[in-house]
mmCIF file of C-alpha atoms in Angstrom:
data_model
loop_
_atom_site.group_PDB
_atom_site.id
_atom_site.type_symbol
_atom_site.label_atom_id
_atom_site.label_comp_id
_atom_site.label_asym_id
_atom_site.label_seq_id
_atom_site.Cartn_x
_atom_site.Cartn_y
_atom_site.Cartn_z
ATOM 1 C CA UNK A 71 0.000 0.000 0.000
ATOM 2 C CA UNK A 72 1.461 3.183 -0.918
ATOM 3 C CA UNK A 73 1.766 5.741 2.103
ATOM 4 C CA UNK A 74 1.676 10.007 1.253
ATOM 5 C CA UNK A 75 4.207 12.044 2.589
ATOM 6 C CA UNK A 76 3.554 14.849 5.623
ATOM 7 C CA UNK A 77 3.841 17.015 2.799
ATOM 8 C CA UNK A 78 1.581 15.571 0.238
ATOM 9 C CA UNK A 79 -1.424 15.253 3.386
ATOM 10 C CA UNK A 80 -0.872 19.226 4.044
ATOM 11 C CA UNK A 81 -0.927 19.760 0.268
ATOM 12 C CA UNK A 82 -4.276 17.620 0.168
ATOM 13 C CA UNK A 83 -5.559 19.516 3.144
ATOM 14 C CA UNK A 84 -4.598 22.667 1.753
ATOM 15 C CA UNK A 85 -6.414 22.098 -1.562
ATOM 16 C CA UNK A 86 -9.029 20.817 0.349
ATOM 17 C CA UNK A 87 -9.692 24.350 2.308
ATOM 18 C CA UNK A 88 -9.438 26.316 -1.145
ATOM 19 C CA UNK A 89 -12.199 24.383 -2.663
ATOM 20 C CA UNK A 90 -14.591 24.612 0.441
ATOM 21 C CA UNK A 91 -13.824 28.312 0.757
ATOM 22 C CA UNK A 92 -14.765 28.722 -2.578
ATOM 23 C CA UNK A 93 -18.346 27.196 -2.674
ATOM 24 C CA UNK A 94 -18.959 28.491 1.228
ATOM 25 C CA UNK A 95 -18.668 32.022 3.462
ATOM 26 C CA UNK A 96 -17.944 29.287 6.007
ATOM 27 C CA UNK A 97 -15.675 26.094 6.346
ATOM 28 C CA UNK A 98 -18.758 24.780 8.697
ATOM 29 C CA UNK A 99 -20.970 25.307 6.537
ATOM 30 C CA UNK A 100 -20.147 22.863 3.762
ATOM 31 C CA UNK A 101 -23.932 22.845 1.819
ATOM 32 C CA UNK A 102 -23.545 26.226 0.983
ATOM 33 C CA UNK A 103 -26.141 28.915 2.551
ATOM 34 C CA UNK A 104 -25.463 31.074 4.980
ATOM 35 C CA UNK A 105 -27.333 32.204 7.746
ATOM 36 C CA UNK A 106 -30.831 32.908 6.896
ATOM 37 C CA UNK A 107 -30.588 31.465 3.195
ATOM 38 C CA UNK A 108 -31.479 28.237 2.107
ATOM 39 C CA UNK A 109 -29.685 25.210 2.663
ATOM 40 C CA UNK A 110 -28.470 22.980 -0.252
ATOM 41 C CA UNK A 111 -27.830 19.788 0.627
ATOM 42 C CA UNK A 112 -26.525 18.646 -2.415
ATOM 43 C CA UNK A 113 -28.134 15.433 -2.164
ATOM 44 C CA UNK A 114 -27.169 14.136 0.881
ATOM 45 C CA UNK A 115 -29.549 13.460 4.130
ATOM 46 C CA UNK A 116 -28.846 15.942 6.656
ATOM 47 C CA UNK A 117 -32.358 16.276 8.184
ATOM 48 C CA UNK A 118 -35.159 19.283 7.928
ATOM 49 C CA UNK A 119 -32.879 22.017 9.192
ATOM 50 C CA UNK A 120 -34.406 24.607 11.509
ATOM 51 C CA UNK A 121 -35.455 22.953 14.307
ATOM 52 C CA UNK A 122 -31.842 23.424 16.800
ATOM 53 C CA UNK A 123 -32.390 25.236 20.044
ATOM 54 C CA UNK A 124 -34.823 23.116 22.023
ATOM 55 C CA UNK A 125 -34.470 22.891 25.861
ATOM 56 C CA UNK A 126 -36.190 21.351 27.989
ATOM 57 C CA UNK A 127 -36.705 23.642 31.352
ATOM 58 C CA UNK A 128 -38.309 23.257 34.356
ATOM 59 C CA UNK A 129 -41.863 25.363 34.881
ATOM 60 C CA UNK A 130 -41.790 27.820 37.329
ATOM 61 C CA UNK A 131 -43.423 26.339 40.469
ATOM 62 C CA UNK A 132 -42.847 22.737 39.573
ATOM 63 C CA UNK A 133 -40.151 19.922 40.447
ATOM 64 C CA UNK A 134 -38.650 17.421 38.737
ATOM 65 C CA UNK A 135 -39.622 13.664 39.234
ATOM 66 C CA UNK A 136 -37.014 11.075 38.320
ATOM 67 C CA UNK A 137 -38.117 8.058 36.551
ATOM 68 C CA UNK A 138 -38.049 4.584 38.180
ATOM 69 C CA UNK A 139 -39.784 1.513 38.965
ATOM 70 C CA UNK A 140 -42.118 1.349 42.029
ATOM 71 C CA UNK A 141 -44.741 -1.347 43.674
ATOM 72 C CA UNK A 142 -48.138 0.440 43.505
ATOM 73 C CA UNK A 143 -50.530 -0.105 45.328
ATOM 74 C CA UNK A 144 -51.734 -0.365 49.230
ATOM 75 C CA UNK A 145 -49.028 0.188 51.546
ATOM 76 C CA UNK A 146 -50.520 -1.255 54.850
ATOM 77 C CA UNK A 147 -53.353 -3.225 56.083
ATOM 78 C CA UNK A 148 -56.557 -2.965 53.694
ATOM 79 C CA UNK A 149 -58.532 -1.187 56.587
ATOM 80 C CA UNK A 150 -61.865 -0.976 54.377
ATOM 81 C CA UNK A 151 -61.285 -4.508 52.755
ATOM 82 C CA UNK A 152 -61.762 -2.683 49.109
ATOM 83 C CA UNK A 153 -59.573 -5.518 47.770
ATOM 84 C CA UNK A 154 -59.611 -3.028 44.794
ATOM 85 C CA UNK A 155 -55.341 -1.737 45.026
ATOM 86 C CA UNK A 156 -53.780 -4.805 45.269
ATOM 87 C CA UNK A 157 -49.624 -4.274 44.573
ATOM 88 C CA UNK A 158 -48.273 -4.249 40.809
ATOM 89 C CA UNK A 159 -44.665 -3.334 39.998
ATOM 90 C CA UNK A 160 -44.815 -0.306 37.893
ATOM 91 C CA UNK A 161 -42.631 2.075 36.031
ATOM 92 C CA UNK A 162 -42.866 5.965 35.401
ATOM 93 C CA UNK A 163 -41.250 8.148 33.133
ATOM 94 C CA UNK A 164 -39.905 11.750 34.033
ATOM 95 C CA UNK A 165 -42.374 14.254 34.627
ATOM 96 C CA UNK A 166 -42.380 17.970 36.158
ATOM 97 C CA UNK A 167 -45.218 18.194 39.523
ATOM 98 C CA UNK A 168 -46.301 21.431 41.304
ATOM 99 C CA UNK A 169 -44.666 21.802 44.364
ATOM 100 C CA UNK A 170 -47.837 22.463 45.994
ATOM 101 C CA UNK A 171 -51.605 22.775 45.533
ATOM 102 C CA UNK A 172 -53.121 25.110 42.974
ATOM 103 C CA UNK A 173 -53.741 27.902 45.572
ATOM 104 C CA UNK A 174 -56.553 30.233 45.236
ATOM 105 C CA UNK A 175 -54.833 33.236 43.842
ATOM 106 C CA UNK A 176 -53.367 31.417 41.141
ATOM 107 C CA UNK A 177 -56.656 30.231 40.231
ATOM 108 C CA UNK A 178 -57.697 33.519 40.304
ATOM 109 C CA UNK A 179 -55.214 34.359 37.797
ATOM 110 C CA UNK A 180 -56.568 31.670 35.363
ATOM 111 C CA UNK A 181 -59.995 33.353 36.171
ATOM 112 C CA UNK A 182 -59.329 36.866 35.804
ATOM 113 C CA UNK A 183 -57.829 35.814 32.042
ATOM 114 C CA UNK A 184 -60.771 34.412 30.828
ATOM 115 C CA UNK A 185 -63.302 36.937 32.082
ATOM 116 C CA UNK A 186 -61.065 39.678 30.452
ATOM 117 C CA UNK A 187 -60.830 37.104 27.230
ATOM 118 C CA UNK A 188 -58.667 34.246 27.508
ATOM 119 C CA UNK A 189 -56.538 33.254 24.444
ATOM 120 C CA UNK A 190 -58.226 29.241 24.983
ATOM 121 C CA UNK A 191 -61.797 28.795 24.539
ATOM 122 C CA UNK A 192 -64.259 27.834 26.752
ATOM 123 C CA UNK A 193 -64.720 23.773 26.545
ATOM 124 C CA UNK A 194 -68.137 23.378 24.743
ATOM 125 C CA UNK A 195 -71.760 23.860 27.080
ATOM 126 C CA UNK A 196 -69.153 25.661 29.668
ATOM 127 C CA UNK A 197 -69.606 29.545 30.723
ATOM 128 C CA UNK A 198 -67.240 31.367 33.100
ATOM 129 C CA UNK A 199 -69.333 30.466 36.273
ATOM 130 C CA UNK A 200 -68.941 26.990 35.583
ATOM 131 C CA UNK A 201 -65.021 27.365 36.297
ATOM 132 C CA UNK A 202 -65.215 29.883 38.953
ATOM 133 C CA UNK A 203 -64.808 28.176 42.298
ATOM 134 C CA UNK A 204 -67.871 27.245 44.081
ATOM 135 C CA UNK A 205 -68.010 28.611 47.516
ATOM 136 C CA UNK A 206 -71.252 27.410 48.356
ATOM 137 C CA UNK A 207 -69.041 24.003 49.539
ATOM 138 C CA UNK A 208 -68.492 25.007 52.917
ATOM 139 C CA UNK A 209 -72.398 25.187 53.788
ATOM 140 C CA UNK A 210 -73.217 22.042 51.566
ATOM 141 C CA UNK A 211 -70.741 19.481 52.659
ATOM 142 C CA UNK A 212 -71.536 19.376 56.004
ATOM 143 C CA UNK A 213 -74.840 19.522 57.888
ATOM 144 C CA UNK A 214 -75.751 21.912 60.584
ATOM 145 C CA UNK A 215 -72.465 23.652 60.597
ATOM 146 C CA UNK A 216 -71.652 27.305 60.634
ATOM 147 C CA UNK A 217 -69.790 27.521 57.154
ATOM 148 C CA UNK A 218 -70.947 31.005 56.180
ATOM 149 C CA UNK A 219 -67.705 33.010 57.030
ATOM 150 C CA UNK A 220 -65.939 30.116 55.096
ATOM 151 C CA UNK A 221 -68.288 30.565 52.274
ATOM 152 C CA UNK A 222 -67.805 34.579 51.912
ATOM 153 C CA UNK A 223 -64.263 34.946 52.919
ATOM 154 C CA UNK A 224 -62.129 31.610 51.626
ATOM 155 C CA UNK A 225 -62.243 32.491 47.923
ATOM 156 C CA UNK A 226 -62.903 36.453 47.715
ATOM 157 C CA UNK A 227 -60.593 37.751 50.583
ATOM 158 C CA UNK A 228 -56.508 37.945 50.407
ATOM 159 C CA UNK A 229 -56.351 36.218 53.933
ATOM 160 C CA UNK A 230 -56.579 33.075 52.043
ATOM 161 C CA UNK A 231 -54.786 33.662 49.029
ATOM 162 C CA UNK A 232 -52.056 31.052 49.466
ATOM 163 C CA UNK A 233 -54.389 28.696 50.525
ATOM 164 C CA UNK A 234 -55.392 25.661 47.982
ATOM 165 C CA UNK A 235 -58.447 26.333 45.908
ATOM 166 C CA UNK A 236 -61.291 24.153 46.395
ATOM 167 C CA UNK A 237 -64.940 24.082 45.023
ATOM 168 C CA UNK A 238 -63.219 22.937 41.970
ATOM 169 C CA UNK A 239 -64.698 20.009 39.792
ATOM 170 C CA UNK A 240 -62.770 17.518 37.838
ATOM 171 C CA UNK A 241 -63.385 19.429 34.456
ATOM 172 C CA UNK A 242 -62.178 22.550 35.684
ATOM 173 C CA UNK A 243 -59.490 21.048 36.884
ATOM 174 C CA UNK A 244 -58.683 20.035 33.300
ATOM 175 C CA UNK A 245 -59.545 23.244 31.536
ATOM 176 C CA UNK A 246 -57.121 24.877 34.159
ATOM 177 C CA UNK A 247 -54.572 22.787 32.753
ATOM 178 C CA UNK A 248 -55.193 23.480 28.827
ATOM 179 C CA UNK A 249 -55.479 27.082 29.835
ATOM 180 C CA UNK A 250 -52.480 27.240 31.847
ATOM 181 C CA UNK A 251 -51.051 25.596 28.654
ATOM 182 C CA UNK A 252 -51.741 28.332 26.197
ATOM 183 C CA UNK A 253 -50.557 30.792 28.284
ATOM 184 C CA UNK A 254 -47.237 29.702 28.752
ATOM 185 C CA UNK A 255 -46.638 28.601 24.889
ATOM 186 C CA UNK A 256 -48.182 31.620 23.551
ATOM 187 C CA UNK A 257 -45.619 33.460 25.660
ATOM 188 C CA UNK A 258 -43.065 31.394 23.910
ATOM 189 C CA UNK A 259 -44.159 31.497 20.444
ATOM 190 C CA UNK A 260 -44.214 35.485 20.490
ATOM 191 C CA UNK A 261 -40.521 34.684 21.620
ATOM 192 C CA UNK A 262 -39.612 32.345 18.891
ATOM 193 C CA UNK A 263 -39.144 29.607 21.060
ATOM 194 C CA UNK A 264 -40.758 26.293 20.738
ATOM 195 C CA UNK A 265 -43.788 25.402 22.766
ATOM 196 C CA UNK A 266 -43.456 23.129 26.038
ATOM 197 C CA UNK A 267 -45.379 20.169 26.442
ATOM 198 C CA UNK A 268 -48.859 20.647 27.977
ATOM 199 C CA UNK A 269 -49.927 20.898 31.950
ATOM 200 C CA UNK A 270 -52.113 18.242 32.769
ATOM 201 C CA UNK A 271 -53.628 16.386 35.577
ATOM 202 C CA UNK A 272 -50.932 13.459 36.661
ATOM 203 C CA UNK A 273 -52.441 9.873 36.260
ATOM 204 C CA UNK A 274 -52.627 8.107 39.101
ATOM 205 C CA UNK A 275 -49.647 6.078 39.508
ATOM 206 C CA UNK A 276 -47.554 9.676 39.019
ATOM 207 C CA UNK A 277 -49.231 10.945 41.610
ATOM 208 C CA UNK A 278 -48.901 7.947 44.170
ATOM 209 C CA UNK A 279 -45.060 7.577 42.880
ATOM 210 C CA UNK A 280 -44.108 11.290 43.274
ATOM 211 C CA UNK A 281 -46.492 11.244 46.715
ATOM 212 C CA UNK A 282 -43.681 8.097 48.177
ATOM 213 C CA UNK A 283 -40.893 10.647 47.494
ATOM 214 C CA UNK A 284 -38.789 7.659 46.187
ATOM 215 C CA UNK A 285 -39.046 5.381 48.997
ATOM 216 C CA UNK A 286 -40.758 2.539 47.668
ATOM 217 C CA UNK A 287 -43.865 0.614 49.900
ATOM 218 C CA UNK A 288 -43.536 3.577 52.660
ATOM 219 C CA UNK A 289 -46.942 4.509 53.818
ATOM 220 C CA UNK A 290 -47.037 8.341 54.338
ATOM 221 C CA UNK A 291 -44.770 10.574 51.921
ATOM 222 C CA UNK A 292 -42.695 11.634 55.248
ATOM 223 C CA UNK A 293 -41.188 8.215 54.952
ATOM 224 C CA UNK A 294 -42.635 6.643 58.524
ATOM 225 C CA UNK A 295 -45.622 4.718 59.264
ATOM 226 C CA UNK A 296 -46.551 7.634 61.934
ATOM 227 C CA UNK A 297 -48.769 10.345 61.674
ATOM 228 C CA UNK A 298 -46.507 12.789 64.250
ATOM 229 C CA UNK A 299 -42.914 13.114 65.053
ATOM 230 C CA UNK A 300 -40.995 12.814 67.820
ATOM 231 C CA UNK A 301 -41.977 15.863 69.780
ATOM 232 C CA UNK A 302 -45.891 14.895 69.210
ATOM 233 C CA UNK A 303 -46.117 17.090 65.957
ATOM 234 C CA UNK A 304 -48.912 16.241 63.897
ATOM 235 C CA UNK A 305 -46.631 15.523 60.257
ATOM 236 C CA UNK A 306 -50.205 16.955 58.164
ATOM 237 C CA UNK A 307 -53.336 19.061 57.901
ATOM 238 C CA UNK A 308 -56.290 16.006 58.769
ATOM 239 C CA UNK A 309 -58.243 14.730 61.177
ATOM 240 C CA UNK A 310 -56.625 12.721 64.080
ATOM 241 C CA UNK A 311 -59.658 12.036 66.105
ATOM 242 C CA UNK A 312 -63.161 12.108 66.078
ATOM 243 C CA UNK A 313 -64.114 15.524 66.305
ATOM 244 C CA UNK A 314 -60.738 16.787 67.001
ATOM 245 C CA UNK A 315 -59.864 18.985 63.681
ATOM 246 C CA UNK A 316 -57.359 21.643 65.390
ATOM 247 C CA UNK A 317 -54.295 19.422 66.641
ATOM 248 C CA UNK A 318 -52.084 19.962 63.114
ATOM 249 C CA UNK A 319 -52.753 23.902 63.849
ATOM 250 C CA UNK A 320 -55.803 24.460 61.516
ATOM 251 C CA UNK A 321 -59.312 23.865 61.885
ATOM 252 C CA UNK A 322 -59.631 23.872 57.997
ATOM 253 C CA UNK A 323 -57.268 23.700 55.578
ATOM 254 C CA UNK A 324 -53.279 25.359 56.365
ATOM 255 C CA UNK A 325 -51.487 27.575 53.650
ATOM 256 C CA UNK A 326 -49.620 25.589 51.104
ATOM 257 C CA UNK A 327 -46.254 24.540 51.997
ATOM 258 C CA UNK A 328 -46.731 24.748 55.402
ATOM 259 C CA UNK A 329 -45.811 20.989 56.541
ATOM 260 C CA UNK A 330 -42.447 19.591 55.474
ATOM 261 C CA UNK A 331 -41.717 18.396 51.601
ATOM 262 C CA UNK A 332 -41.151 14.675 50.657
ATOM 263 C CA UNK A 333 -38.072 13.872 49.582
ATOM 264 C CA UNK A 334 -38.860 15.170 45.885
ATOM 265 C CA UNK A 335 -39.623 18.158 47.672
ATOM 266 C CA UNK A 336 -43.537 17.926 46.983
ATOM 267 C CA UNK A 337 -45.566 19.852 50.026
ATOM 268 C CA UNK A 338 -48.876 18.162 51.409
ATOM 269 C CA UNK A 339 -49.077 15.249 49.089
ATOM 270 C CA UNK A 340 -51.054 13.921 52.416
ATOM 271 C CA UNK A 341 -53.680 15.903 54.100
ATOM 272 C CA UNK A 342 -54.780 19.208 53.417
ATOM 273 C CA UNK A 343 -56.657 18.814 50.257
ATOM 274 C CA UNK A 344 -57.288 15.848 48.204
ATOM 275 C CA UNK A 345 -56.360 16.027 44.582
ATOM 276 C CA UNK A 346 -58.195 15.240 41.327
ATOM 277 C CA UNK A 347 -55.818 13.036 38.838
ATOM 278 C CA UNK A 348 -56.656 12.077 35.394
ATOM 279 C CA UNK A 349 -58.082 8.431 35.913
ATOM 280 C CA UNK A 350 -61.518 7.347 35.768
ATOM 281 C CA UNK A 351 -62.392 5.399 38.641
ATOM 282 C CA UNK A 352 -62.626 0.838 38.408
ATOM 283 C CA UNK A 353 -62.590 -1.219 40.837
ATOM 284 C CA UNK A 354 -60.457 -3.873 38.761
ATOM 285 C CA UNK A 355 -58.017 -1.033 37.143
ATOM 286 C CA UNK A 356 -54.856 -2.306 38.551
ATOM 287 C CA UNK A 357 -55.194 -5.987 36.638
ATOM 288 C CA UNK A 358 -55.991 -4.109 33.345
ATOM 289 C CA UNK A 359 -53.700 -1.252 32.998
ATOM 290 C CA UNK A 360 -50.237 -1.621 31.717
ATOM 291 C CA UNK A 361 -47.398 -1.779 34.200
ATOM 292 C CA UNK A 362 -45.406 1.334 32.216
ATOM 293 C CA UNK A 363 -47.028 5.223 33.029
ATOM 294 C CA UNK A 364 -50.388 3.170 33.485
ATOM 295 C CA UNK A 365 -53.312 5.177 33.356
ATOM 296 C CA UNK A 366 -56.738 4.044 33.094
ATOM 297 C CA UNK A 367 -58.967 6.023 31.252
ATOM 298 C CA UNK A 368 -62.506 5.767 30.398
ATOM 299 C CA UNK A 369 -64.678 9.296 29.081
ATOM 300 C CA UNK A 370 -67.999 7.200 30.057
ATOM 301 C CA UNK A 371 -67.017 6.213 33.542
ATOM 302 C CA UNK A 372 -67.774 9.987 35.616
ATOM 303 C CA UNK A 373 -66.035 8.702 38.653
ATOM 304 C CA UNK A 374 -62.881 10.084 39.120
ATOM 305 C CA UNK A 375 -59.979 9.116 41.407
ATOM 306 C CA UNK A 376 -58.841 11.401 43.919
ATOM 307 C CA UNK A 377 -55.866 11.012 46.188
ATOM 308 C CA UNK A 378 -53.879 12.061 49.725
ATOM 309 C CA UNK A 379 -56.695 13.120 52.169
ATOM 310 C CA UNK A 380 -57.690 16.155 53.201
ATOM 311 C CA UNK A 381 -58.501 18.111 56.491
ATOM 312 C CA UNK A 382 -61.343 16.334 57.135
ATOM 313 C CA UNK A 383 -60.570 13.357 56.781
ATOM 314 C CA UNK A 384 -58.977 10.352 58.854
ATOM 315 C CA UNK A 385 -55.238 8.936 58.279
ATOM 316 C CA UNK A 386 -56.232 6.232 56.571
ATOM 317 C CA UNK A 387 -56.641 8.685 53.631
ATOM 318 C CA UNK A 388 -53.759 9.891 53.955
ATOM 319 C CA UNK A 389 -51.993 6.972 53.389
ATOM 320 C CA UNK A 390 -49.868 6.767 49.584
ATOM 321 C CA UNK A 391 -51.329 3.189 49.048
ATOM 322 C CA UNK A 392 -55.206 4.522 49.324
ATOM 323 C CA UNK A 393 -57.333 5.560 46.314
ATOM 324 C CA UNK A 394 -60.889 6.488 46.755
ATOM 325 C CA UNK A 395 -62.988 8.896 44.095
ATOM 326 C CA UNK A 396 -65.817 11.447 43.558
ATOM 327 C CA UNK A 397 -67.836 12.313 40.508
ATOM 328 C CA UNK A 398 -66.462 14.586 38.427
ATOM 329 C CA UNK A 399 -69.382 17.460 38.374
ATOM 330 C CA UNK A 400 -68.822 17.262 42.089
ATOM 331 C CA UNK A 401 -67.565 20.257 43.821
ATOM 332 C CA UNK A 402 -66.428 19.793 47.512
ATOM 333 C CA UNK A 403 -64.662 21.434 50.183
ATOM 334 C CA UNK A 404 -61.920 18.891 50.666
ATOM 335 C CA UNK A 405 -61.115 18.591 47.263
ATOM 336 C CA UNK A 406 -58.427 20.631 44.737
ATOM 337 C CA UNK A 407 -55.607 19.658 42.669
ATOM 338 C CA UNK A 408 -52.077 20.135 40.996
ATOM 339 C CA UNK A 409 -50.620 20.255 37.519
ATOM 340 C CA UNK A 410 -48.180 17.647 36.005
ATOM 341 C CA UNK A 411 -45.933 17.985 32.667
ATOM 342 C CA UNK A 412 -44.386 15.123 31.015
ATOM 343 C CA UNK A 413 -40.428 15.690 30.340
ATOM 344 C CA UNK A 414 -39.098 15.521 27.074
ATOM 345 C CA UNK A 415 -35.725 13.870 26.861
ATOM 346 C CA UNK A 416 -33.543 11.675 27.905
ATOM 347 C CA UNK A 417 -35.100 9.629 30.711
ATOM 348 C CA UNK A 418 -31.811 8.411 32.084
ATOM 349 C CA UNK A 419 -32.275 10.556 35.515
ATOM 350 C CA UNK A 420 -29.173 12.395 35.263
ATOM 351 C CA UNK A 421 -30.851 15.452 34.184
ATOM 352 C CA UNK A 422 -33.044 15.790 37.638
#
């Protein structure tokens, strides 16, 4: 095999320059074009150009959720013998969660854009009062109980701004999301940068995966099977006793972020409010859905699964294993919910 002298290579390379420079402003550019012309290819697949720049960034408000494999399911005894959340080894992909509840003044936000005209429609049959949140929960839910300040203060007045909306019903939920949606990418577009995936409720399994803070079969998101620490503490906003609403420090629901994060730093993933997620409700879901991102949907079925207890309610509630639902027309007092954004990407973890 013949071999070229140094010389004749740094002739070759030489010659080499001189005929690039001469079709091209720039030796990286070797299809010709420069910036802001069209690119000639010259035959050869280099893939619709265009399209460089893309990052994927985490929302303001939210935290990343690593992917990983997890046993769903109940995490302790089956106290109500539902035999309906028996365990299944499951695996999630990377998604972005709120840190906390929707809170009432950014729901106002979402409201005050679409009475002023909102760049997303209304979903069909829907008016504005149909999102607006219904305060008329704290007389309803509960009989013979003095709920009127409640009912004229918890929504209107700034005392309870960064306090989780409730009065909130599945749908809204949802339209929150798609609105929330267009407001961000809209944002971006007039910025010429490419649109974000959308905000949506988080299926089920996200929600109990993120809510175990990456300790796998634990029964609260704090990690213990105890519902105080060890000073006597209450670890959540609930209902410890029978009648007893006022030992966590609130007799209704606390501001957001008031008891300590989970390890993926999510705040009240137990107690406080429960939260609406994206599957319909079944009885036999676990057997059926798939055991990657499972999510069982059904647009007939309008039972919808809720999750992590609220003030009112008992521990058993708030545990990470138990799933229980409410229709979703219903409006309640106990009930509000968070946003979730699939990542786009590499799902190796390394970018959490």
């Amino acid at each position: 095999m013949n071999k070229f002298s140094v010389s004749q290579i740094f002739s070759f390379l030489f010659l080499s320059i001189i005929l690039v420079g001469t079709q091209s402003c720039s030796l990286l550019n070797i299809f010709g074009g420069g910036k802001g012309q069209a690119i000639d290819s010259n035959g050869e697949l280099i893939g619709a150009q265009g399209r460089e720049g893309w990052e994927m960034t985490r929302p303001f408000g939210m935290v990343a959720i690593p992917p990983g494999t997890f046993h769903m399911g109940q995490a302790d005894e089956d106290v109500a013998a539902t035999q309906i959340n028996y365990n299944k080894q499951v695996t999630i992909g990377p998604f972005y969660m709120d840190d906390t509840e929707i809170t009432n003044n950014e729901y106002r936000q979402f409201i005050e854009d679409i009475t002023e005209g909102s760049e997303s429609d209304l979903p069909e049959g829907f008016v504005v009062e149909d999102l607006v949140p219904d305060s008329s929960v704290w007389v309803r839910d509960f009989t013979h109980h003095m709920g009127d300040p409640m009912m004229v203060y918890y929504w209107s007045h700034p005392a309870f701004d960064n306090y989780p909306v409730v009065g909130v019903d599945w749908e809204a939920a949802k339209y929150f999301c798609k609105w929330r949606t267009d407001h961000l990418n809209n944002f971006r577009a007039d910025r010429g940068l490419f649109p974000m995936p959308n905000f949506r409720l988080p299926s089920e399994a996200e929600w109990e995966y993120a809510a175990r803070g990456g300790r796998d079969m634990n029964k609260y998101p704090w990690g213990s099977p105890y519902i105080r620490n060890k000073k006597g503490c209450l670890l959540a906003n609930f209902k410890p006793g029978r009648g007893n609403y006022f030992d966590d420090g609130f007799a209704y629901t606390s501001p957001v972020g008031t008891f300590f994060a989970n390890d993926y730093g999510l705040y009240e993933m137990s107690g406080n409010v429960a939260e609406w997620v994206e599957d319909a409700f079944n009885p036999s879901a676990m057997p059926l859905v798939w055991d990657l991102n499972p999510t069982y949907f059904d647009e007939d079925e309008p039972k919808k699964v809720i999750r992590g207890g609220s003030w009112k309610d008992i521990a058993y509630y708030l545990e990470t294993g138990t799933k229980t639902y409410e229709f979703k027309d219903s409006t309640r007092a106990s009930i509000g919910f968070r946003c979730a954004m699939t990542h786009l990407g590499r799902s190796g973890g390394n970018e959490f």
